[in-house]
Short mmCIF file of C-alpha atoms in Angstrom, two decimals:
data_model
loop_
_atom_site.label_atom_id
_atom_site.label_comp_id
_atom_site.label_asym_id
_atom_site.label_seq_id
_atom_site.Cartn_x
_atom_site.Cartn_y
_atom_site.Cartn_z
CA UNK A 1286 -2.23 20.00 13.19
CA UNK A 1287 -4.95 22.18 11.72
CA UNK A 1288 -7.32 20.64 13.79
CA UNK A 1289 -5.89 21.30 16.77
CA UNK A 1290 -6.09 25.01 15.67
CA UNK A 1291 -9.75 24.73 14.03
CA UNK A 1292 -10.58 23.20 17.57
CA UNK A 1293 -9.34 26.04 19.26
CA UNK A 1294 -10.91 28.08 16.96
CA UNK A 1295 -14.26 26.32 17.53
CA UNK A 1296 -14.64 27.71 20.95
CA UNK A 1297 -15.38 31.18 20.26
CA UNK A 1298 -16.54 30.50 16.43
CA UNK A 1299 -18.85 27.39 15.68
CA UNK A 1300 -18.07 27.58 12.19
CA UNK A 1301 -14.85 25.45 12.08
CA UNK A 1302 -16.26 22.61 14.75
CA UNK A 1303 -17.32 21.48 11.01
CA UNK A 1304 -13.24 20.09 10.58
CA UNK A 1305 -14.30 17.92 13.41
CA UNK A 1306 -16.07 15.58 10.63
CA UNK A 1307 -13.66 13.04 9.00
CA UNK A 1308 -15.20 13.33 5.72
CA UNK A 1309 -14.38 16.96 5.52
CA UNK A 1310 -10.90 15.80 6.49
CA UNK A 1311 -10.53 13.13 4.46
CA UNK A 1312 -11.61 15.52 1.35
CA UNK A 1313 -9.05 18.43 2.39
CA UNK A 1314 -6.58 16.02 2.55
CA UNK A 1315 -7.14 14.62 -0.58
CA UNK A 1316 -6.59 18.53 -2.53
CA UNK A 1317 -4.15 18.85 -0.68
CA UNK A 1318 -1.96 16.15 -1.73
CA UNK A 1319 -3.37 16.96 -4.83
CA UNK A 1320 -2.04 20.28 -4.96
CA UNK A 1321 1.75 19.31 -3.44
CA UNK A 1322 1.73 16.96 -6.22
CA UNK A 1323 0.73 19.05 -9.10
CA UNK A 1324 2.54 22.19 -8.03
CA UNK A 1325 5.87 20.42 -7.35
CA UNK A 1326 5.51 17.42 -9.52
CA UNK A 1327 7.62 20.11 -12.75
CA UNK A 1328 10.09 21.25 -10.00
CA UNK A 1329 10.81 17.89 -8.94
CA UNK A 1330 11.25 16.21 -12.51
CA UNK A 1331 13.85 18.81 -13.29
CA UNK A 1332 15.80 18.35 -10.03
CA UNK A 1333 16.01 14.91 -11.37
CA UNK A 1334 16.85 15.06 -14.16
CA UNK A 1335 19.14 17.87 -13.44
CA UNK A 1336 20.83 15.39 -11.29
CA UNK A 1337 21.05 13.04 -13.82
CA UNK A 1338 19.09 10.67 -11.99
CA UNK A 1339 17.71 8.06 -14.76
CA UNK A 1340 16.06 4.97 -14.84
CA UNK A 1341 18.24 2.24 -15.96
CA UNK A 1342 16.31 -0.44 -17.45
CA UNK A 1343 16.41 -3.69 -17.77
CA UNK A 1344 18.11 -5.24 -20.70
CA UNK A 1345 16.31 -8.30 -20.57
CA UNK A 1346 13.30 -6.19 -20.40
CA UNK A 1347 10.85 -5.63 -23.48
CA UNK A 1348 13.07 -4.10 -26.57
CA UNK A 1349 10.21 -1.49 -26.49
CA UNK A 1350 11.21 -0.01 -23.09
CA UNK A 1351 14.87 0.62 -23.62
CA UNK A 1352 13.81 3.83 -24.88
CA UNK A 1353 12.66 4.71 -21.56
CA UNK A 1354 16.44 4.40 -20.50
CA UNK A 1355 17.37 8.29 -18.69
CA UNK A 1356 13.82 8.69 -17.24
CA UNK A 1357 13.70 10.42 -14.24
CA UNK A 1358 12.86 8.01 -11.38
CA UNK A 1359 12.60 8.31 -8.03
CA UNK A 1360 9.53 10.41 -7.99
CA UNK A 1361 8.02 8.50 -5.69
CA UNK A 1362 9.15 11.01 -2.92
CA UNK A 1363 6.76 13.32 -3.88
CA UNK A 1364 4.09 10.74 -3.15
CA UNK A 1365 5.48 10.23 0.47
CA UNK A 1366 5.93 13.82 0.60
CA UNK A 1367 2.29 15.09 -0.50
CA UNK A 1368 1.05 11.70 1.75
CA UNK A 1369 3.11 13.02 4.79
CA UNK A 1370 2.31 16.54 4.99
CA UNK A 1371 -1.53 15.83 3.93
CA UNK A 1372 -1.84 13.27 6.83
CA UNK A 1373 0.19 15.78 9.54
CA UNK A 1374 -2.02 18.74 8.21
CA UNK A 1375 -5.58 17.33 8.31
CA UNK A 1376 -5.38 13.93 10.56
CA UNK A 1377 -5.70 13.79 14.16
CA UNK A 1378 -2.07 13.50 15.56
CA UNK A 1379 -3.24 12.20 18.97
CA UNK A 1380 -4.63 9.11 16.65
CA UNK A 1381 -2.09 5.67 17.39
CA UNK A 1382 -3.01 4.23 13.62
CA UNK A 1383 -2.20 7.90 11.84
CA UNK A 1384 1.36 7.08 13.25
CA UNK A 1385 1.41 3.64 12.76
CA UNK A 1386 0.43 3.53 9.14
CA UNK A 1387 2.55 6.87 8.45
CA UNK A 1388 5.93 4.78 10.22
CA UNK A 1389 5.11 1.90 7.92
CA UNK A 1390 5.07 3.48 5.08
CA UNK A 1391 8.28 5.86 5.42
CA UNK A 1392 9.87 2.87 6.51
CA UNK A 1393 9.46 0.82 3.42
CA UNK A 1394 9.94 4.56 1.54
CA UNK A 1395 13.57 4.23 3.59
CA UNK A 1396 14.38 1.47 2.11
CA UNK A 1397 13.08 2.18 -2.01
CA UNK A 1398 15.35 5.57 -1.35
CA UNK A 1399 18.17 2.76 -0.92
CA UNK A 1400 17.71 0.33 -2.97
CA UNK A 1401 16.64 3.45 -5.78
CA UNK A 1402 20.24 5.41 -5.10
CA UNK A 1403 21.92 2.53 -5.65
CA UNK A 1404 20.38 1.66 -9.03
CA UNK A 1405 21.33 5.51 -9.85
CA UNK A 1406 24.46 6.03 -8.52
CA UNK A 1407 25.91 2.47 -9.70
CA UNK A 1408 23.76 1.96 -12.58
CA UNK A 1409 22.85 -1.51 -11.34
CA UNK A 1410 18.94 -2.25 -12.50
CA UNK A 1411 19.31 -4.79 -9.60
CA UNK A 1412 19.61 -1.98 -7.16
CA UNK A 1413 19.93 -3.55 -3.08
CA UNK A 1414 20.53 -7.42 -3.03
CA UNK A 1415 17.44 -9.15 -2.64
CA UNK A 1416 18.55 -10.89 0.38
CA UNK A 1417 18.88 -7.10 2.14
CA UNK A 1418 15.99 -5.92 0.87
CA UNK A 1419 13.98 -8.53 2.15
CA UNK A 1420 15.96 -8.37 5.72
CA UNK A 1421 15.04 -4.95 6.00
CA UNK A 1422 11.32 -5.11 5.18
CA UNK A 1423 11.07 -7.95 7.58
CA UNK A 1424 12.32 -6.09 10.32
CA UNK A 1425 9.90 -3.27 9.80
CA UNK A 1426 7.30 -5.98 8.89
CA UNK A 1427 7.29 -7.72 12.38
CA UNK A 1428 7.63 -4.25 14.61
CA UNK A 1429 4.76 -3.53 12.95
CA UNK A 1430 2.86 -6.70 13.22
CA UNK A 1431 3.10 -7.01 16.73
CA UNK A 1432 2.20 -3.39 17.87
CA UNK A 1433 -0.69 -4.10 15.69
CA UNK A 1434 -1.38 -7.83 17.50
CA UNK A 1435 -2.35 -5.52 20.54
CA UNK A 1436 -3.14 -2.49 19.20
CA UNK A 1437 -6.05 -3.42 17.12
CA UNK A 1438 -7.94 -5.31 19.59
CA UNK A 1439 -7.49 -2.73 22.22
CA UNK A 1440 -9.34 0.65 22.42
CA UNK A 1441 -6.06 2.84 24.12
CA UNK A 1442 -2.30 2.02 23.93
CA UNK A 1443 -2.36 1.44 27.43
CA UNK A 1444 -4.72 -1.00 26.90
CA UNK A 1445 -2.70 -2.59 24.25
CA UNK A 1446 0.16 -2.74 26.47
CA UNK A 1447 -1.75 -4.13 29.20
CA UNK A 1448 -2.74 -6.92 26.67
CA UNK A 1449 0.96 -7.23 25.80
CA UNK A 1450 2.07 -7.57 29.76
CA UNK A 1451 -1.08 -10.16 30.11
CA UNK A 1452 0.44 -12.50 26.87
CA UNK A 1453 3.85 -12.34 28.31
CA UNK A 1454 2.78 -13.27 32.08
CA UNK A 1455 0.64 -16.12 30.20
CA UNK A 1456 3.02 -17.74 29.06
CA UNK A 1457 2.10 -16.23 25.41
CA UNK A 1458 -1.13 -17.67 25.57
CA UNK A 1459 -4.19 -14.93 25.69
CA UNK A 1460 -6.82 -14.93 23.06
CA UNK A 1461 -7.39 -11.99 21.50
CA UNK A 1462 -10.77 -9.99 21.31
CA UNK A 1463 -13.02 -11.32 18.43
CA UNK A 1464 -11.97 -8.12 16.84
CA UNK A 1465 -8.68 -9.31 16.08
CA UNK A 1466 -10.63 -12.69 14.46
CA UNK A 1467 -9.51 -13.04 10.72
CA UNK A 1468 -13.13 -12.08 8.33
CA UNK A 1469 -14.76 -13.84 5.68
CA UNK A 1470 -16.37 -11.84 3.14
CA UNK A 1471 -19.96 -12.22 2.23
CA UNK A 1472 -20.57 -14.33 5.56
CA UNK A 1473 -22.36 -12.82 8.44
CA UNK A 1474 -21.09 -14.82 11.20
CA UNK A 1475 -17.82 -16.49 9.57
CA UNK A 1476 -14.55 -15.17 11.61
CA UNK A 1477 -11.70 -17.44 12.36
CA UNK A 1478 -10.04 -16.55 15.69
CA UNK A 1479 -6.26 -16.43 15.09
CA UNK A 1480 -4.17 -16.08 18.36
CA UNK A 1481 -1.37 -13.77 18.89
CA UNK A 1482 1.14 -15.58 16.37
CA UNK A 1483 -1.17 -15.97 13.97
CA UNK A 1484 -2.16 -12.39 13.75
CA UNK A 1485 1.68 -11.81 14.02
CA UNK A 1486 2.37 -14.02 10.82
CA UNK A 1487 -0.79 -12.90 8.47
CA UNK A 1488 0.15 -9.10 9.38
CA UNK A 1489 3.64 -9.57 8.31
CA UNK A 1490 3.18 -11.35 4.76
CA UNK A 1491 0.42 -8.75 3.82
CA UNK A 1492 2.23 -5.83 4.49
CA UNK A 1493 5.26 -7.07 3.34
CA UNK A 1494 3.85 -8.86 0.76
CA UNK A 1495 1.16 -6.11 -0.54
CA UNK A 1496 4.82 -3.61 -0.36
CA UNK A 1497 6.38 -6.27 -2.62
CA UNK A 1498 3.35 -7.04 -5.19
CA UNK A 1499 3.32 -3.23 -5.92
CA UNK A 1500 6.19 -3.41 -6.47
CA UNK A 1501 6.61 -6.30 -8.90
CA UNK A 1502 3.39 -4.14 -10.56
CA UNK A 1503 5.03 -1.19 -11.38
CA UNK A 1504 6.95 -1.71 -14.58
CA UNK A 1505 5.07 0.00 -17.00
CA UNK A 1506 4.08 3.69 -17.09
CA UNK A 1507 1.08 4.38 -14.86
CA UNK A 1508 0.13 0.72 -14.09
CA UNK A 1509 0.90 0.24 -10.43
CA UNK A 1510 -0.22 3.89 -9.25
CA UNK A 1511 -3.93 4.27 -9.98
CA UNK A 1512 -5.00 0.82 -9.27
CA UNK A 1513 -3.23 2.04 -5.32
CA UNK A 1514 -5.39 4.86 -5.69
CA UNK A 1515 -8.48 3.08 -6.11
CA UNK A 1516 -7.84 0.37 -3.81
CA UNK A 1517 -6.75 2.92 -0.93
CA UNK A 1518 -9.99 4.57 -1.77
CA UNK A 1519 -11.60 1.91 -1.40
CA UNK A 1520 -9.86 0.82 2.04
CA UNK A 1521 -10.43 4.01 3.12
CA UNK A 1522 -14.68 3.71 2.73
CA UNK A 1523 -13.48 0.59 4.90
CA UNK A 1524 -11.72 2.93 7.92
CA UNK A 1525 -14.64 5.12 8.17
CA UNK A 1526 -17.41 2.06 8.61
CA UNK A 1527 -14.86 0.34 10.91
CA UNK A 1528 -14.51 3.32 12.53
CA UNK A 1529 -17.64 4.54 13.04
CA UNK A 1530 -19.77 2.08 15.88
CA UNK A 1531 -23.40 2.42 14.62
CA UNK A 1532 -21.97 1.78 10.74
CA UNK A 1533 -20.06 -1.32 11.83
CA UNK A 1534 -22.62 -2.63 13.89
CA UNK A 1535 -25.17 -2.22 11.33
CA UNK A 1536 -22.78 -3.49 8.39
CA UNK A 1537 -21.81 -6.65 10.96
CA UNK A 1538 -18.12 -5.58 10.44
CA UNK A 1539 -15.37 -5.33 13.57
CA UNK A 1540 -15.46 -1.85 15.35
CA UNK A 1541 -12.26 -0.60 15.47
CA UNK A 1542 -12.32 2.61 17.30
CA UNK A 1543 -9.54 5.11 15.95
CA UNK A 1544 -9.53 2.81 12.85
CA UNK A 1545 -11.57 5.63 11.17
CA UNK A 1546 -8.96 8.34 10.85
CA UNK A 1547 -7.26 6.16 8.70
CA UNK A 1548 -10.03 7.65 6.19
CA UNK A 1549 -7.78 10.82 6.05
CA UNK A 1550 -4.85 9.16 5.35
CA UNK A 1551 -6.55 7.25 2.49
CA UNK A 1552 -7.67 10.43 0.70
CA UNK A 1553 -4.14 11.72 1.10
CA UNK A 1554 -3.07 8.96 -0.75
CA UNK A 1555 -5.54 8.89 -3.55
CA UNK A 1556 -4.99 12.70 -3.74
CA UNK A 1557 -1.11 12.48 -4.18
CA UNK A 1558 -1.38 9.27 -6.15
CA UNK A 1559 -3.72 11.05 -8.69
CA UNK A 1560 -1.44 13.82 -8.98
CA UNK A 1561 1.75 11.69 -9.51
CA UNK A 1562 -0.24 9.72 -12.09
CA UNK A 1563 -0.57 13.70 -14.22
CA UNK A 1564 3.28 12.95 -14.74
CA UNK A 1565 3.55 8.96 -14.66
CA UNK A 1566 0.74 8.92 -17.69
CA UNK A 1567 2.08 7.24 -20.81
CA UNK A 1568 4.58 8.27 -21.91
CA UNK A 1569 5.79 8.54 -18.45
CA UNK A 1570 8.25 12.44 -17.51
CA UNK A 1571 8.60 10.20 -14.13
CA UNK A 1572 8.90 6.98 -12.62
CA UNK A 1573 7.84 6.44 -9.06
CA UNK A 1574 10.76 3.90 -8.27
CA UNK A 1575 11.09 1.46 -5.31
CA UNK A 1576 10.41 4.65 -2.96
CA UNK A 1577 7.03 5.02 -4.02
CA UNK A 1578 5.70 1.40 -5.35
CA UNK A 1579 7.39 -0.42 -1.94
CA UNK A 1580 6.34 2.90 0.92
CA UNK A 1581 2.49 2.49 -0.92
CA UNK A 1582 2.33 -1.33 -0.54
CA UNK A 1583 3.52 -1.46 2.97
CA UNK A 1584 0.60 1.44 3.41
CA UNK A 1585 -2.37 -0.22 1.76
CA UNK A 1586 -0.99 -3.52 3.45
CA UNK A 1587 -0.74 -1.99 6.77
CA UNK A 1588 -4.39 -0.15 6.80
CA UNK A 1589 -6.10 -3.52 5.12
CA UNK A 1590 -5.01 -5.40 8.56
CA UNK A 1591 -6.19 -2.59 11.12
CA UNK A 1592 -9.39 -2.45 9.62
CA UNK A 1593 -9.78 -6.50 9.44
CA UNK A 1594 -10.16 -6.69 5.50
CA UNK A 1595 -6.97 -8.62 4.71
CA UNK A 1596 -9.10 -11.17 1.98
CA UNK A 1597 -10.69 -8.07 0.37
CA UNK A 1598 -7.56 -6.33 0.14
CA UNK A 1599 -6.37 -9.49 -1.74
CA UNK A 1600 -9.84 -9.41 -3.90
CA UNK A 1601 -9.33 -5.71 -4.79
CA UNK A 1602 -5.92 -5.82 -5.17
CA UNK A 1603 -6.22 -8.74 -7.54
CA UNK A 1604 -4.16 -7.24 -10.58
CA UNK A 1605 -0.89 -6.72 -7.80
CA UNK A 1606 -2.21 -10.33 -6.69
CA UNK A 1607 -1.59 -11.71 -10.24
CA UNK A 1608 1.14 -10.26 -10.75
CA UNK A 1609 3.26 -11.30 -8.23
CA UNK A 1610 1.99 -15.27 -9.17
CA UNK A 1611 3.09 -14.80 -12.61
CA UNK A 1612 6.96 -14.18 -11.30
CA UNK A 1613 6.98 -16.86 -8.86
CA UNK A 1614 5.51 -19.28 -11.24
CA UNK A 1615 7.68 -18.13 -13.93
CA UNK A 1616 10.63 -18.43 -12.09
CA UNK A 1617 9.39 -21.84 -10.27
CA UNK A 1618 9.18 -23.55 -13.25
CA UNK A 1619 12.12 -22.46 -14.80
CA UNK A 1620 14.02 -23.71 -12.05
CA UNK A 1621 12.72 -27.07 -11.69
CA UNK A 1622 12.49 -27.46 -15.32
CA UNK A 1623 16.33 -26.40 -15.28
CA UNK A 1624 16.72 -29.09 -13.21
CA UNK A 1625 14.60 -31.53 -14.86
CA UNK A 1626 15.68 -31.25 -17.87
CA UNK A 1627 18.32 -28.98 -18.05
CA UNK A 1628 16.86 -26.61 -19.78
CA UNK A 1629 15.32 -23.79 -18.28
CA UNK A 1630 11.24 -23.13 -19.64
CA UNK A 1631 8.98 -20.45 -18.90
CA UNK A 1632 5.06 -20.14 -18.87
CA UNK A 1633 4.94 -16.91 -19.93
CA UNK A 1634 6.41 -15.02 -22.98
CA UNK A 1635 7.93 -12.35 -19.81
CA UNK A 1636 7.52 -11.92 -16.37
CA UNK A 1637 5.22 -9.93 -14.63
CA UNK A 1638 2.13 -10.56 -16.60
CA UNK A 1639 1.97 -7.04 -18.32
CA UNK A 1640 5.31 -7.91 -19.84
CA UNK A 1641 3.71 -11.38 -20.95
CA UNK A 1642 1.24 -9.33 -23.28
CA UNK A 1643 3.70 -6.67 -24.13
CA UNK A 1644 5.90 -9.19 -25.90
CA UNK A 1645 3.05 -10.93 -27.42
CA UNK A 1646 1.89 -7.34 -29.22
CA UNK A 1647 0.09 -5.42 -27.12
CA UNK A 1648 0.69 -2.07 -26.76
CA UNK A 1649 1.55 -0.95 -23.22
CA UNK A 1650 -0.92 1.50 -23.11
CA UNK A 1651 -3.64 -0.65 -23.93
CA UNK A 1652 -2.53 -3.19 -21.07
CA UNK A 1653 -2.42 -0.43 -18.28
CA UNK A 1654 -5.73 0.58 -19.31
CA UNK A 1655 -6.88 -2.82 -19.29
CA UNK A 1656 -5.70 -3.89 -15.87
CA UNK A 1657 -6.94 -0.46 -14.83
CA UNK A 1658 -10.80 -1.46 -15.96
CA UNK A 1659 -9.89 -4.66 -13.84
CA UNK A 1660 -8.84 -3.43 -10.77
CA UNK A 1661 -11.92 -1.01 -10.90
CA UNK A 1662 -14.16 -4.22 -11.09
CA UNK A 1663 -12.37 -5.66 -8.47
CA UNK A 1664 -12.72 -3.03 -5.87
CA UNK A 1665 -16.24 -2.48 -6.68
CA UNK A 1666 -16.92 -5.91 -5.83
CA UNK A 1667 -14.37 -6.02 -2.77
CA UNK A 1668 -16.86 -2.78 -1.34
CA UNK A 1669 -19.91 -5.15 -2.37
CA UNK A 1670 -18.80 -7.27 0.98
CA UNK A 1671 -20.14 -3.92 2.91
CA UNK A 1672 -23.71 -5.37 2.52
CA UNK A 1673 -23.20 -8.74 0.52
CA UNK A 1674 -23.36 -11.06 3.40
#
């Protein structure tokens, strides 16, 4: 939107072809989500809580967080809100990835409203059925992986329609551009083609799985929202190379053209995510809910696949990564131990891993610190692959 007008502008007054740059974008963007956040972060948290609308937690939780019962939660609509306007303000509308990325993640926001409401209004910690939850985010997870099957390897949506028509006609057999080919960190030459269905079946268990991991994460106050900053950050370093022909070229990486706008959307998110953390800092005035952690896993998910980095997104996001694994080995092995013996036994104390320490004595400050030091690591060595080939 504003640089549309600071286009316009440029034609009589050279001064503001300088909003042409996406850096300069990408950095506006970023205090500007900043600033929604911080200036309607107070007025938000007593709307809330005017409203009544409290966490309810978990029972079979850690004895420590009951106190946390009453906490206003849903905050994570000021994230999509700060993310939203920051994007429409600052990106490039006519951009097909802006409005990809920005459906994705209001989609999976959709459905976090729901499944958040229903933990408020019927003061059910279980919230939406599983079973729906999952049905829904698969639905948004496939539209999305198949506009994206011929969207990324095409330059113009008309191009990726064309590429659609020429599958279909085909008998859904075309291969894909190498830029579509799945990459292999710290390898120069190392790509694995993957077909249409096969970029159709990665693209749909990492965005729905990245929306899901973040959202297994975020059970303790401040844990699942910086390491999203950083690792959007970090993804969005990886738009602006992708983006950008001579840096991809040079950095052996998959030109994507468009891909680099994406950088915008990145700072909005580390922008808005930095000022939701002001509030969501032990001891938390806010929780983000299922409308924030699932809407911000679907968008790191979605953004990781357009710019080709799926295996670094799964190296940087390691502590969302680790997570997850703890609950489905947990819950794995109580089953077939259940059945086995029956007797249901656990690996860990609790379920996600930063309840396993919390039980065992740590305080929960000290463990979102800690996996905040690790997912720092992590991304620092998931931007090493920039050169480390």
């Amino acid at each position: 939107m504003l640089l549309e007008l600071a286009q316009w502008l440029a034609r009589d007054i050279r001064a503001f072809s300088v909003f042409n740059y996406i850096t300069l974008r990408a950095v506006m963007a970023t205090l500007t989500a900043l600033a929604i956040g911080l200036v309607f972060g107070p007025m938000l948290i007593r709307k809330l809580t005017a409203l009544k609308i409290g966490q309810a937690v978990r029972q079979d939780g850690p004895q420590t967080h009951l106190a946390k019962s009453g906490t206003p939660t849903m905050g994570g609509a000021l994230i999509l809100i700060a993310v939203g306007a920051a994007t429409l303000l600052w990106a490039d509308l006519s951009n097909r990835f802006v409005w990809a990325v920005l459906i994705v993640t209001l989609g999976f926001g959709w459905i976090g409203w729901v499944d958040d409401y229903r933990k408020v209004v019927y003061k059910d910690p279980n919230g939406m059925p599983a079973r729906e939850k999952y049905l829904w985010q698969s639905l948004i997870g496939i539209v999305a992986a198949v506009y994206l099957a011929f969207a990324v390897p095409a330059q113009t949506n008309a191009e990726a329609v064309d590429l659609f028509l020429q599958w279909a006609r085909g008998g859904f057999s075309v291969n894909l551009p190498p830029r579509a080919d799945l990459i292999v960190p710290f390898f120069k030459n190392v790509a694995y083609p993957l077909g249409v269905f096969g970029f159709i079946g990665l693209t749909y268990l990492v965005i729905v799985g990245t929306s899901n991991a973040v959202n297994l994460t975020d059970g303790a106050d401040g844990l699942a929202i910086l390491p999203s900053v950083l690792v959007g950050t970090a993804l969005g370093v990886f738009a602006y190379v992708a983006g950008n022909a001579v840096f991809a070229r040079y950095l052996l990486i998959p030109h994507i053209p468009g891909a680099g706008e994406l950088t915008v959307f990145c700072g909005a998110i580390a922008g808005a995510g930095l000022a939701f953390l002001w509030f969501n800092a032990y001891p938390a005035q806010v929780f983000m809910g299922d409308v924030g952690a699932l809407a911000l896993g679907g968008a790191l998910g979605t953004v990781a696949v357009i710019v080709r980095q799926e295996i670094v997104l799964f190296i940087m996001g390691g502590v969302f990564v680790v997570e997850t694994l703890s609950v489905m080995l947990q819950v794995g092995y109580f089953k077939y131990t259940k059945r086995r013996y029956g007797e249901g036994r656990r690996i860990f104390r609790m379920a996600p891993l930063h309840h396993h320490f919390e039980v065992g004595g740590v305080k929960e400050s000290q463990v979102v610190v800690r996996f905040w030091i690790v997912t720092m690591m992590l991304v620092l060595f998931g931007l090493s692959t920039l050169k480390l080939r």
